[in-house]
Short mmCIF file of N, CA, C and O in Angstrom, two decimals:
data_model
loop_
_atom_site.label_atom_id
_atom_site.label_comp_id
_atom_site.label_asym_id
_atom_site.label_seq_id
_atom_site.Cartn_x
_atom_site.Cartn_y
_atom_site.Cartn_z
N MET A 1 3.97 23.36 19.21
CA MET A 1 2.64 23.77 18.72
C MET A 1 2.80 25.23 18.44
O MET A 1 3.33 26.02 19.23
N SER A 2 2.30 25.67 17.34
CA SER A 2 2.31 27.07 16.95
C SER A 2 1.13 27.63 17.56
O SER A 2 0.15 27.02 17.86
N ASP A 3 1.09 29.05 17.61
CA ASP A 3 0.11 29.72 18.30
C ASP A 3 -1.23 29.51 17.52
O ASP A 3 -2.25 29.76 18.08
N ASP A 4 -1.22 29.41 16.14
CA ASP A 4 -2.53 29.21 15.51
C ASP A 4 -2.89 27.65 15.35
O ASP A 4 -4.04 27.50 14.81
N GLU A 5 -2.21 26.84 15.90
CA GLU A 5 -2.65 25.34 15.99
C GLU A 5 -3.59 25.21 17.14
O GLU A 5 -3.25 25.51 18.24
N GLU A 6 -4.72 24.65 16.82
CA GLU A 6 -5.70 24.30 18.00
C GLU A 6 -5.66 22.97 18.39
O GLU A 6 -5.49 22.02 17.56
N LEU A 7 -5.70 22.66 19.61
CA LEU A 7 -5.78 21.27 20.15
C LEU A 7 -7.13 20.72 19.88
O LEU A 7 -8.10 21.34 19.60
N ASN A 8 -7.15 19.35 19.81
CA ASN A 8 -8.29 18.57 19.63
C ASN A 8 -8.84 18.11 20.93
O ASN A 8 -8.27 17.32 21.66
N ALA A 9 -10.11 18.58 21.23
CA ALA A 9 -10.75 18.24 22.42
C ALA A 9 -10.99 16.75 22.58
O ALA A 9 -10.75 16.14 23.70
N ASP A 10 -11.33 16.01 21.54
CA ASP A 10 -11.48 14.53 21.55
C ASP A 10 -10.31 13.92 21.87
O ASP A 10 -10.20 12.86 22.69
N ALA A 11 -9.18 14.34 21.32
CA ALA A 11 -7.92 13.64 21.59
C ALA A 11 -7.39 13.88 23.06
O ALA A 11 -6.92 12.95 23.69
N ILE A 12 -7.63 15.06 23.53
CA ILE A 12 -7.29 15.39 24.92
C ILE A 12 -8.20 14.54 25.83
O ILE A 12 -7.54 13.91 26.82
N TYR A 13 -9.44 14.42 25.59
CA TYR A 13 -10.30 13.69 26.38
C TYR A 13 -9.87 12.19 26.34
O TYR A 13 -9.72 11.46 27.48
N ALA A 14 -9.53 11.68 25.29
CA ALA A 14 -9.03 10.24 25.13
C ALA A 14 -7.84 10.03 26.02
O ALA A 14 -7.64 9.02 26.66
N ALA A 15 -6.99 11.04 25.94
CA ALA A 15 -5.63 10.85 26.80
C ALA A 15 -6.05 10.95 28.26
O ALA A 15 -5.37 10.15 29.08
N LEU A 16 -6.93 11.82 28.68
CA LEU A 16 -7.40 11.81 30.02
C LEU A 16 -7.94 10.43 30.54
O LEU A 16 -7.62 9.98 31.59
N VAL A 17 -8.77 9.97 29.62
CA VAL A 17 -9.47 8.68 29.96
C VAL A 17 -8.43 7.56 30.02
O VAL A 17 -8.41 6.72 30.92
N TRP A 18 -7.63 7.51 29.07
CA TRP A 18 -6.62 6.50 29.10
C TRP A 18 -5.70 6.59 30.31
O TRP A 18 -5.42 5.50 30.94
N LEU A 19 -5.32 7.79 30.70
CA LEU A 19 -4.52 7.85 31.93
C LEU A 19 -5.22 7.42 33.15
O LEU A 19 -4.68 6.79 33.95
N ARG A 20 -6.46 7.87 33.24
CA ARG A 20 -7.26 7.43 34.46
C ARG A 20 -7.41 5.87 34.57
O ARG A 20 -7.17 5.30 35.61
N ASP A 21 -7.83 5.30 33.28
CA ASP A 21 -7.79 3.86 33.31
C ASP A 21 -6.50 3.21 33.63
O ASP A 21 -6.45 2.16 34.42
N TYR A 22 -5.44 3.77 33.05
CA TYR A 22 -4.11 3.13 33.42
C TYR A 22 -3.79 3.37 34.94
O TYR A 22 -3.35 2.38 35.50
N ALA A 23 -4.04 4.49 35.50
CA ALA A 23 -3.69 4.77 36.97
C ALA A 23 -4.52 3.81 37.88
O ALA A 23 -4.01 3.40 38.91
N GLU A 24 -5.70 3.44 37.35
CA GLU A 24 -6.60 2.68 38.27
C GLU A 24 -6.42 1.11 37.97
O GLU A 24 -6.99 0.36 38.67
N SER A 25 -5.61 0.85 36.98
CA SER A 25 -5.36 -0.65 36.72
C SER A 25 -4.36 -1.23 37.55
O SER A 25 -3.57 -0.57 38.21
N GLU A 26 -4.24 -2.62 37.63
CA GLU A 26 -3.19 -3.20 38.45
C GLU A 26 -1.88 -2.87 37.98
O GLU A 26 -0.92 -2.68 38.80
N LYS A 27 -1.65 -2.84 36.57
CA LYS A 27 -0.37 -2.48 36.12
C LYS A 27 0.05 -1.06 36.39
O LYS A 27 1.13 -0.77 36.82
N GLY A 28 -0.95 -0.11 36.34
CA GLY A 28 -0.60 1.29 36.70
C GLY A 28 -0.20 1.42 38.11
O GLY A 28 0.57 2.14 38.36
N GLU A 29 -0.91 0.74 38.98
CA GLU A 29 -0.76 0.85 40.43
C GLU A 29 0.58 0.29 40.74
O GLU A 29 1.45 0.80 41.43
N ALA A 30 1.01 -0.94 40.13
CA ALA A 30 2.29 -1.55 40.29
C ALA A 30 3.34 -0.66 39.76
O ALA A 30 4.37 -0.59 40.52
N ASP A 31 3.18 -0.08 38.63
CA ASP A 31 4.14 0.84 37.98
C ASP A 31 4.46 2.03 38.98
O ASP A 31 5.53 2.44 39.16
N PHE A 32 3.29 2.56 39.50
CA PHE A 32 3.37 3.77 40.45
C PHE A 32 4.15 3.36 41.69
O PHE A 32 5.07 4.00 42.09
N ARG A 33 3.81 2.19 42.29
CA ARG A 33 4.59 1.70 43.50
C ARG A 33 5.97 1.51 43.14
O ARG A 33 6.95 1.98 44.01
N ALA A 34 6.39 0.97 42.09
CA ALA A 34 7.75 0.71 41.67
C ALA A 34 8.49 2.07 41.43
O ALA A 34 9.67 2.20 42.01
N SER A 35 7.83 3.08 40.86
CA SER A 35 8.52 4.33 40.75
C SER A 35 8.69 4.97 42.08
O SER A 35 9.77 5.58 42.32
N MET A 36 7.65 4.84 43.01
CA MET A 36 7.86 5.42 44.38
C MET A 36 9.07 4.80 44.96
O MET A 36 9.77 5.47 45.75
N GLU A 37 9.20 3.49 44.92
CA GLU A 37 10.14 2.76 45.66
C GLU A 37 11.62 3.21 45.03
O GLU A 37 12.61 3.40 45.70
N HIS A 38 11.66 3.34 43.72
CA HIS A 38 12.94 3.73 42.97
C HIS A 38 13.32 5.14 43.27
O HIS A 38 14.46 5.31 43.40
N ASN A 39 12.45 5.94 43.51
CA ASN A 39 12.71 7.42 43.78
C ASN A 39 12.44 7.79 45.26
O ASN A 39 12.17 8.90 45.58
N GLU A 40 12.38 6.82 46.18
CA GLU A 40 12.10 7.01 47.53
C GLU A 40 12.88 8.29 48.10
O GLU A 40 12.44 9.00 48.93
N ASP A 41 14.29 8.23 47.91
CA ASP A 41 15.10 9.19 48.55
C ASP A 41 14.72 10.55 48.10
O ASP A 41 14.57 11.57 48.86
N LYS A 42 14.44 10.88 46.66
CA LYS A 42 14.05 12.02 46.25
C LYS A 42 12.76 12.52 46.68
O LYS A 42 12.56 13.79 47.12
N ILE A 43 11.77 11.59 46.84
CA ILE A 43 10.54 11.94 47.35
C ILE A 43 10.63 12.34 48.73
O ILE A 43 9.94 13.39 49.20
N GLU A 44 11.32 11.68 49.58
CA GLU A 44 11.53 12.17 51.08
C GLU A 44 12.11 13.36 51.05
O GLU A 44 11.73 14.28 52.04
N ALA A 45 13.07 13.80 50.20
CA ALA A 45 13.78 15.02 50.34
C ALA A 45 12.76 16.15 50.01
O ALA A 45 12.72 17.12 50.63
N PHE A 46 11.97 15.93 48.98
CA PHE A 46 11.00 16.98 48.56
C PHE A 46 9.84 17.11 49.71
O PHE A 46 9.40 18.15 49.96
N ARG A 47 9.45 15.95 50.36
CA ARG A 47 8.47 16.11 51.36
C ARG A 47 9.00 16.88 52.55
O ARG A 47 8.30 17.54 53.24
N SER A 48 10.32 16.62 52.90
CA SER A 48 11.03 17.41 53.93
C SER A 48 11.07 18.78 53.69
O SER A 48 10.74 19.60 54.46
N ILE A 49 11.36 19.13 52.48
CA ILE A 49 11.46 20.58 52.19
C ILE A 49 10.09 21.28 52.14
O ILE A 49 9.91 22.34 52.77
N ALA A 50 9.07 20.50 51.73
CA ALA A 50 7.72 21.06 51.71
C ALA A 50 7.25 21.24 53.18
O ALA A 50 6.69 22.21 53.55
N ALA A 51 7.57 20.24 54.07
CA ALA A 51 7.09 20.30 55.42
C ALA A 51 7.76 21.48 56.10
O ALA A 51 7.05 22.12 56.85
N GLU A 52 8.93 21.72 55.91
CA GLU A 52 9.61 22.87 56.46
C GLU A 52 9.08 24.21 56.03
O GLU A 52 9.01 25.19 56.89
N ALA A 53 8.54 24.22 54.89
CA ALA A 53 7.73 25.43 54.45
C ALA A 53 6.29 25.43 54.79
O ALA A 53 5.59 26.30 54.30
N GLY A 54 5.80 24.40 55.55
CA GLY A 54 4.51 24.39 55.97
C GLY A 54 3.54 23.79 54.95
O GLY A 54 2.33 23.92 55.06
N GLY A 55 4.10 23.10 53.94
CA GLY A 55 3.25 22.52 53.01
C GLY A 55 3.38 20.98 52.81
O GLY A 55 3.92 20.39 53.75
N THR A 56 2.94 20.46 51.83
CA THR A 56 3.16 19.02 51.62
C THR A 56 3.50 18.91 50.19
O THR A 56 3.30 19.65 49.29
N ALA A 57 4.13 17.67 49.96
CA ALA A 57 4.66 17.17 48.56
C ALA A 57 3.87 16.02 48.31
O ALA A 57 3.80 15.14 49.05
N ARG A 58 3.40 15.94 47.10
CA ARG A 58 2.60 14.74 46.53
C ARG A 58 3.40 14.34 45.27
O ARG A 58 3.44 15.15 44.34
N PRO A 59 3.84 13.07 45.24
CA PRO A 59 4.53 12.65 43.97
C PRO A 59 3.54 12.39 42.78
O PRO A 59 2.40 12.02 43.05
N ILE A 60 4.03 12.72 41.69
CA ILE A 60 3.25 12.61 40.54
C ILE A 60 3.98 11.81 39.50
O ILE A 60 5.13 12.21 39.05
N PRO A 61 3.52 10.62 39.08
CA PRO A 61 4.37 9.80 38.21
C PRO A 61 4.49 10.40 36.87
O PRO A 61 3.72 11.16 36.35
N LYS A 62 5.77 10.05 36.28
CA LYS A 62 5.94 10.39 34.88
C LYS A 62 5.35 9.42 33.95
O LYS A 62 5.11 8.26 34.28
N ILE A 63 5.05 9.92 32.81
CA ILE A 63 4.54 9.09 31.70
C ILE A 63 5.49 9.23 30.54
O ILE A 63 5.87 10.33 30.10
N ASP A 64 5.89 8.09 30.01
CA ASP A 64 6.84 8.09 28.82
C ASP A 64 5.95 8.45 27.70
O ASP A 64 5.24 7.56 27.05
N LEU A 65 6.04 9.60 27.18
CA LEU A 65 5.30 10.15 26.02
C LEU A 65 5.97 9.96 24.69
O LEU A 65 6.63 10.66 24.19
N THR A 66 5.72 8.70 24.32
CA THR A 66 6.34 8.26 23.03
C THR A 66 5.35 8.44 21.83
O THR A 66 4.11 8.56 22.15
N PRO A 67 5.87 8.71 20.70
CA PRO A 67 4.95 8.80 19.57
C PRO A 67 3.98 7.61 19.43
O PRO A 67 2.82 7.87 19.07
N GLU A 68 4.46 6.53 19.72
CA GLU A 68 3.73 5.24 19.57
C GLU A 68 2.61 5.33 20.50
O GLU A 68 1.34 4.91 20.17
N LEU A 69 2.79 5.78 21.74
CA LEU A 69 1.68 5.75 22.83
C LEU A 69 0.63 6.78 22.38
O LEU A 69 -0.50 6.53 22.43
N CYS A 70 1.06 7.87 21.92
CA CYS A 70 0.18 8.89 21.45
C CYS A 70 -0.69 8.46 20.24
O CYS A 70 -1.83 8.69 20.25
N GLU A 71 -0.04 7.73 19.30
CA GLU A 71 -0.81 7.12 18.30
C GLU A 71 -1.83 6.12 18.71
O GLU A 71 -2.92 5.99 18.13
N GLU A 72 -1.47 5.42 19.70
CA GLU A 72 -2.29 4.33 20.26
C GLU A 72 -3.52 4.98 20.83
O GLU A 72 -4.70 4.48 20.68
N ILE A 73 -3.35 6.08 21.44
CA ILE A 73 -4.43 6.72 22.33
C ILE A 73 -5.33 7.52 21.39
O ILE A 73 -6.58 7.33 21.46
N TYR A 74 -4.83 8.20 20.45
CA TYR A 74 -5.68 8.96 19.41
C TYR A 74 -4.74 9.38 18.10
O TYR A 74 -3.86 10.18 18.24
N PRO A 75 -4.86 8.46 17.08
CA PRO A 75 -4.11 8.64 15.93
C PRO A 75 -4.07 10.10 15.32
O PRO A 75 -5.12 10.71 15.28
N GLY A 76 -2.89 10.48 15.00
CA GLY A 76 -2.73 11.80 14.33
C GLY A 76 -2.72 13.03 15.17
O GLY A 76 -2.76 14.20 14.57
N GLU A 77 -2.91 12.87 16.43
CA GLU A 77 -3.05 14.13 17.27
C GLU A 77 -2.13 14.14 18.44
O GLU A 77 -2.42 14.26 19.66
N GLN A 78 -0.78 13.90 18.20
CA GLN A 78 0.27 13.80 19.03
C GLN A 78 0.22 14.94 20.09
O GLN A 78 0.35 14.78 21.36
N THR A 79 0.17 16.15 19.68
CA THR A 79 0.30 17.39 20.57
C THR A 79 -0.86 17.36 21.55
O THR A 79 -0.71 17.70 22.65
N SER A 80 -2.13 17.10 21.03
CA SER A 80 -3.26 17.11 21.88
C SER A 80 -3.11 15.86 23.03
O SER A 80 -3.47 16.15 24.03
N VAL A 81 -2.68 14.72 22.55
CA VAL A 81 -2.64 13.69 23.44
C VAL A 81 -1.50 13.97 24.62
O VAL A 81 -1.71 13.77 25.78
N GLU A 82 -0.46 14.52 24.08
CA GLU A 82 0.65 14.96 25.08
C GLU A 82 0.05 15.97 26.00
O GLU A 82 0.41 15.80 27.21
N PHE A 83 -0.72 16.88 25.48
CA PHE A 83 -1.32 17.90 26.44
C PHE A 83 -2.11 17.19 27.41
O PHE A 83 -2.10 17.40 28.68
N GLY A 84 -3.09 16.26 27.06
CA GLY A 84 -4.00 15.60 27.88
C GLY A 84 -3.30 14.73 28.90
O GLY A 84 -3.68 14.66 30.09
N LEU A 85 -2.20 14.02 28.56
CA LEU A 85 -1.27 13.14 29.49
C LEU A 85 -0.78 14.07 30.48
O LEU A 85 -0.63 13.79 31.72
N THR A 86 -0.13 15.20 30.11
CA THR A 86 0.58 15.97 31.00
C THR A 86 -0.29 16.69 31.94
O THR A 86 -0.09 16.65 33.08
N PHE A 87 -1.45 17.23 31.45
CA PHE A 87 -2.45 17.92 32.33
C PHE A 87 -3.11 16.87 33.15
O PHE A 87 -3.27 17.17 34.33
N GLY A 88 -3.41 15.72 32.72
CA GLY A 88 -4.09 14.74 33.42
C GLY A 88 -3.26 14.21 34.60
O GLY A 88 -3.90 13.78 35.56
N ARG A 89 -1.97 14.16 34.50
CA ARG A 89 -1.17 13.80 35.57
C ARG A 89 -1.52 14.60 36.85
O ARG A 89 -1.52 14.18 38.05
N TRP A 90 -1.70 15.93 36.56
CA TRP A 90 -2.04 16.81 37.65
C TRP A 90 -3.43 16.68 38.15
O TRP A 90 -3.74 16.67 39.36
N LEU A 91 -4.42 16.54 37.26
CA LEU A 91 -5.82 16.32 37.62
C LEU A 91 -6.07 15.11 38.49
O LEU A 91 -6.71 15.06 39.29
N ILE A 92 -5.38 14.05 38.03
CA ILE A 92 -5.48 12.70 38.68
C ILE A 92 -4.77 12.49 39.83
O ILE A 92 -5.20 12.07 40.95
N PHE A 93 -3.45 12.86 39.90
CA PHE A 93 -2.48 12.61 41.03
C PHE A 93 -2.32 13.72 42.03
O PHE A 93 -1.88 13.58 43.12
N ALA A 94 -2.73 14.90 41.55
CA ALA A 94 -2.62 16.09 42.51
C ALA A 94 -3.89 17.03 42.25
O ALA A 94 -3.61 18.09 41.66
N PRO A 95 -5.05 16.56 42.39
CA PRO A 95 -6.23 17.35 41.84
C PRO A 95 -6.32 18.74 42.49
O PRO A 95 -6.81 19.63 41.87
N ARG A 96 -5.82 18.99 43.78
CA ARG A 96 -5.89 20.34 44.26
C ARG A 96 -5.01 21.27 43.40
O ARG A 96 -5.59 22.38 43.12
N PHE A 97 -3.97 20.92 42.89
CA PHE A 97 -3.12 21.78 42.04
C PHE A 97 -3.72 21.76 40.59
O PHE A 97 -3.78 22.76 39.84
N GLY A 98 -4.11 20.57 40.06
CA GLY A 98 -4.77 20.42 38.73
C GLY A 98 -5.77 21.35 38.51
O GLY A 98 -6.13 21.94 37.51
N ASN A 99 -6.78 21.37 39.48
CA ASN A 99 -8.10 22.20 39.49
C ASN A 99 -7.65 23.70 39.57
O ASN A 99 -8.38 24.45 39.08
N ALA A 100 -6.41 24.02 39.93
CA ALA A 100 -6.15 25.42 40.12
C ALA A 100 -5.71 26.05 38.80
O ALA A 100 -5.58 27.18 38.53
N PHE A 101 -5.32 25.16 37.86
CA PHE A 101 -4.80 25.51 36.48
C PHE A 101 -5.74 25.18 35.34
O PHE A 101 -5.47 24.26 34.52
N MET A 102 -6.94 25.63 35.43
CA MET A 102 -8.01 25.37 34.30
C MET A 102 -7.58 26.08 33.08
O MET A 102 -7.26 27.27 33.04
N PRO A 103 -7.80 25.32 31.93
CA PRO A 103 -7.61 26.02 30.63
C PRO A 103 -8.57 27.11 30.41
O PRO A 103 -9.72 27.16 31.13
N LYS A 104 -8.31 27.92 29.51
CA LYS A 104 -9.13 29.06 29.21
C LYS A 104 -10.53 28.55 28.72
O LYS A 104 -10.71 27.56 27.87
N GLU A 105 -11.64 29.24 29.34
CA GLU A 105 -12.91 28.72 29.03
C GLU A 105 -13.27 28.82 27.49
O GLU A 105 -12.81 29.82 26.89
N GLY A 106 -13.92 27.82 27.09
CA GLY A 106 -14.19 27.79 25.58
C GLY A 106 -13.25 27.07 24.63
O GLY A 106 -13.43 26.94 23.52
N SER A 107 -12.09 26.90 25.42
CA SER A 107 -11.01 26.23 24.59
C SER A 107 -11.21 24.74 24.46
O SER A 107 -11.95 24.18 25.33
N PRO A 108 -10.56 24.11 23.41
CA PRO A 108 -10.66 22.57 23.31
C PRO A 108 -10.21 21.99 24.56
O PRO A 108 -10.76 20.96 25.07
N GLU A 109 -9.17 22.47 25.23
CA GLU A 109 -8.65 22.01 26.48
C GLU A 109 -9.68 22.03 27.64
O GLU A 109 -9.89 21.02 28.42
N ALA A 110 -10.35 23.02 27.79
CA ALA A 110 -11.42 23.25 28.71
C ALA A 110 -12.62 22.27 28.56
O ALA A 110 -13.25 21.76 29.41
N GLU A 111 -13.00 22.18 27.14
CA GLU A 111 -13.99 21.23 26.76
C GLU A 111 -13.63 19.81 27.15
O GLU A 111 -14.53 19.11 27.76
N ALA A 112 -12.40 19.39 26.98
CA ALA A 112 -12.13 17.97 27.28
C ALA A 112 -12.02 17.80 28.72
O ALA A 112 -12.48 16.73 29.34
N VAL A 113 -11.54 18.67 29.53
CA VAL A 113 -11.48 18.62 31.03
C VAL A 113 -12.74 18.60 31.58
O VAL A 113 -13.16 17.79 32.53
N SER A 114 -13.71 19.43 31.07
CA SER A 114 -15.05 19.48 31.57
C SER A 114 -15.84 18.07 31.38
O SER A 114 -16.48 17.50 32.18
N ARG A 115 -15.67 17.52 30.10
CA ARG A 115 -16.09 16.17 29.76
C ARG A 115 -15.55 15.19 30.76
O ARG A 115 -16.28 14.23 31.15
N PHE A 116 -14.23 15.24 30.89
CA PHE A 116 -13.61 14.26 31.83
C PHE A 116 -14.10 14.30 33.28
O PHE A 116 -14.43 13.34 33.92
N ARG A 117 -14.26 15.49 33.75
CA ARG A 117 -14.87 15.65 35.13
C ARG A 117 -16.29 15.15 35.22
O ARG A 117 -16.59 14.60 36.17
N ALA A 118 -17.10 15.49 34.24
CA ALA A 118 -18.45 14.95 34.18
C ALA A 118 -18.44 13.41 34.17
O ALA A 118 -19.28 12.81 34.92
N ASP A 119 -17.56 12.86 33.31
CA ASP A 119 -17.48 11.55 33.26
C ASP A 119 -17.10 10.83 34.63
O ASP A 119 -17.72 9.87 34.99
N ARG A 120 -16.19 11.41 35.23
CA ARG A 120 -15.84 10.97 36.53
C ARG A 120 -16.92 11.04 37.65
O ARG A 120 -16.95 10.29 38.46
N ALA A 121 -17.66 12.05 37.46
CA ALA A 121 -18.71 12.37 38.49
C ALA A 121 -19.91 11.21 38.30
O ALA A 121 -20.51 10.94 39.30
N ASN A 122 -20.01 10.69 37.19
CA ASN A 122 -21.12 9.71 36.86
C ASN A 122 -20.66 8.29 37.29
O ASN A 122 -19.89 7.68 37.56
#
């Protein structure tokens, strides 16, 4: 994305909603469990390192960001959808960290996140 390209708040919001719905679905939950089992050794290593430092580690699942998925979520706005899915991973799976990295106030990113949070609160 170039510096003068603005993200689309509607596309970011659509990606956040898609990710939330996927994460809460049976398929999403099954995919997450399978990923946790597949990466169990890595996860335990990170948790051990974090514990030694007095913290905690929380696994955040990866999302396969294909152009087809982006088109399915919001056609023609791949960059905005990718931003929404990437940022959404933190908001949904590690909210303490996701909330610490809020986009600049007044930006399309902040508008989408604000709508998403309001939607979740209702």
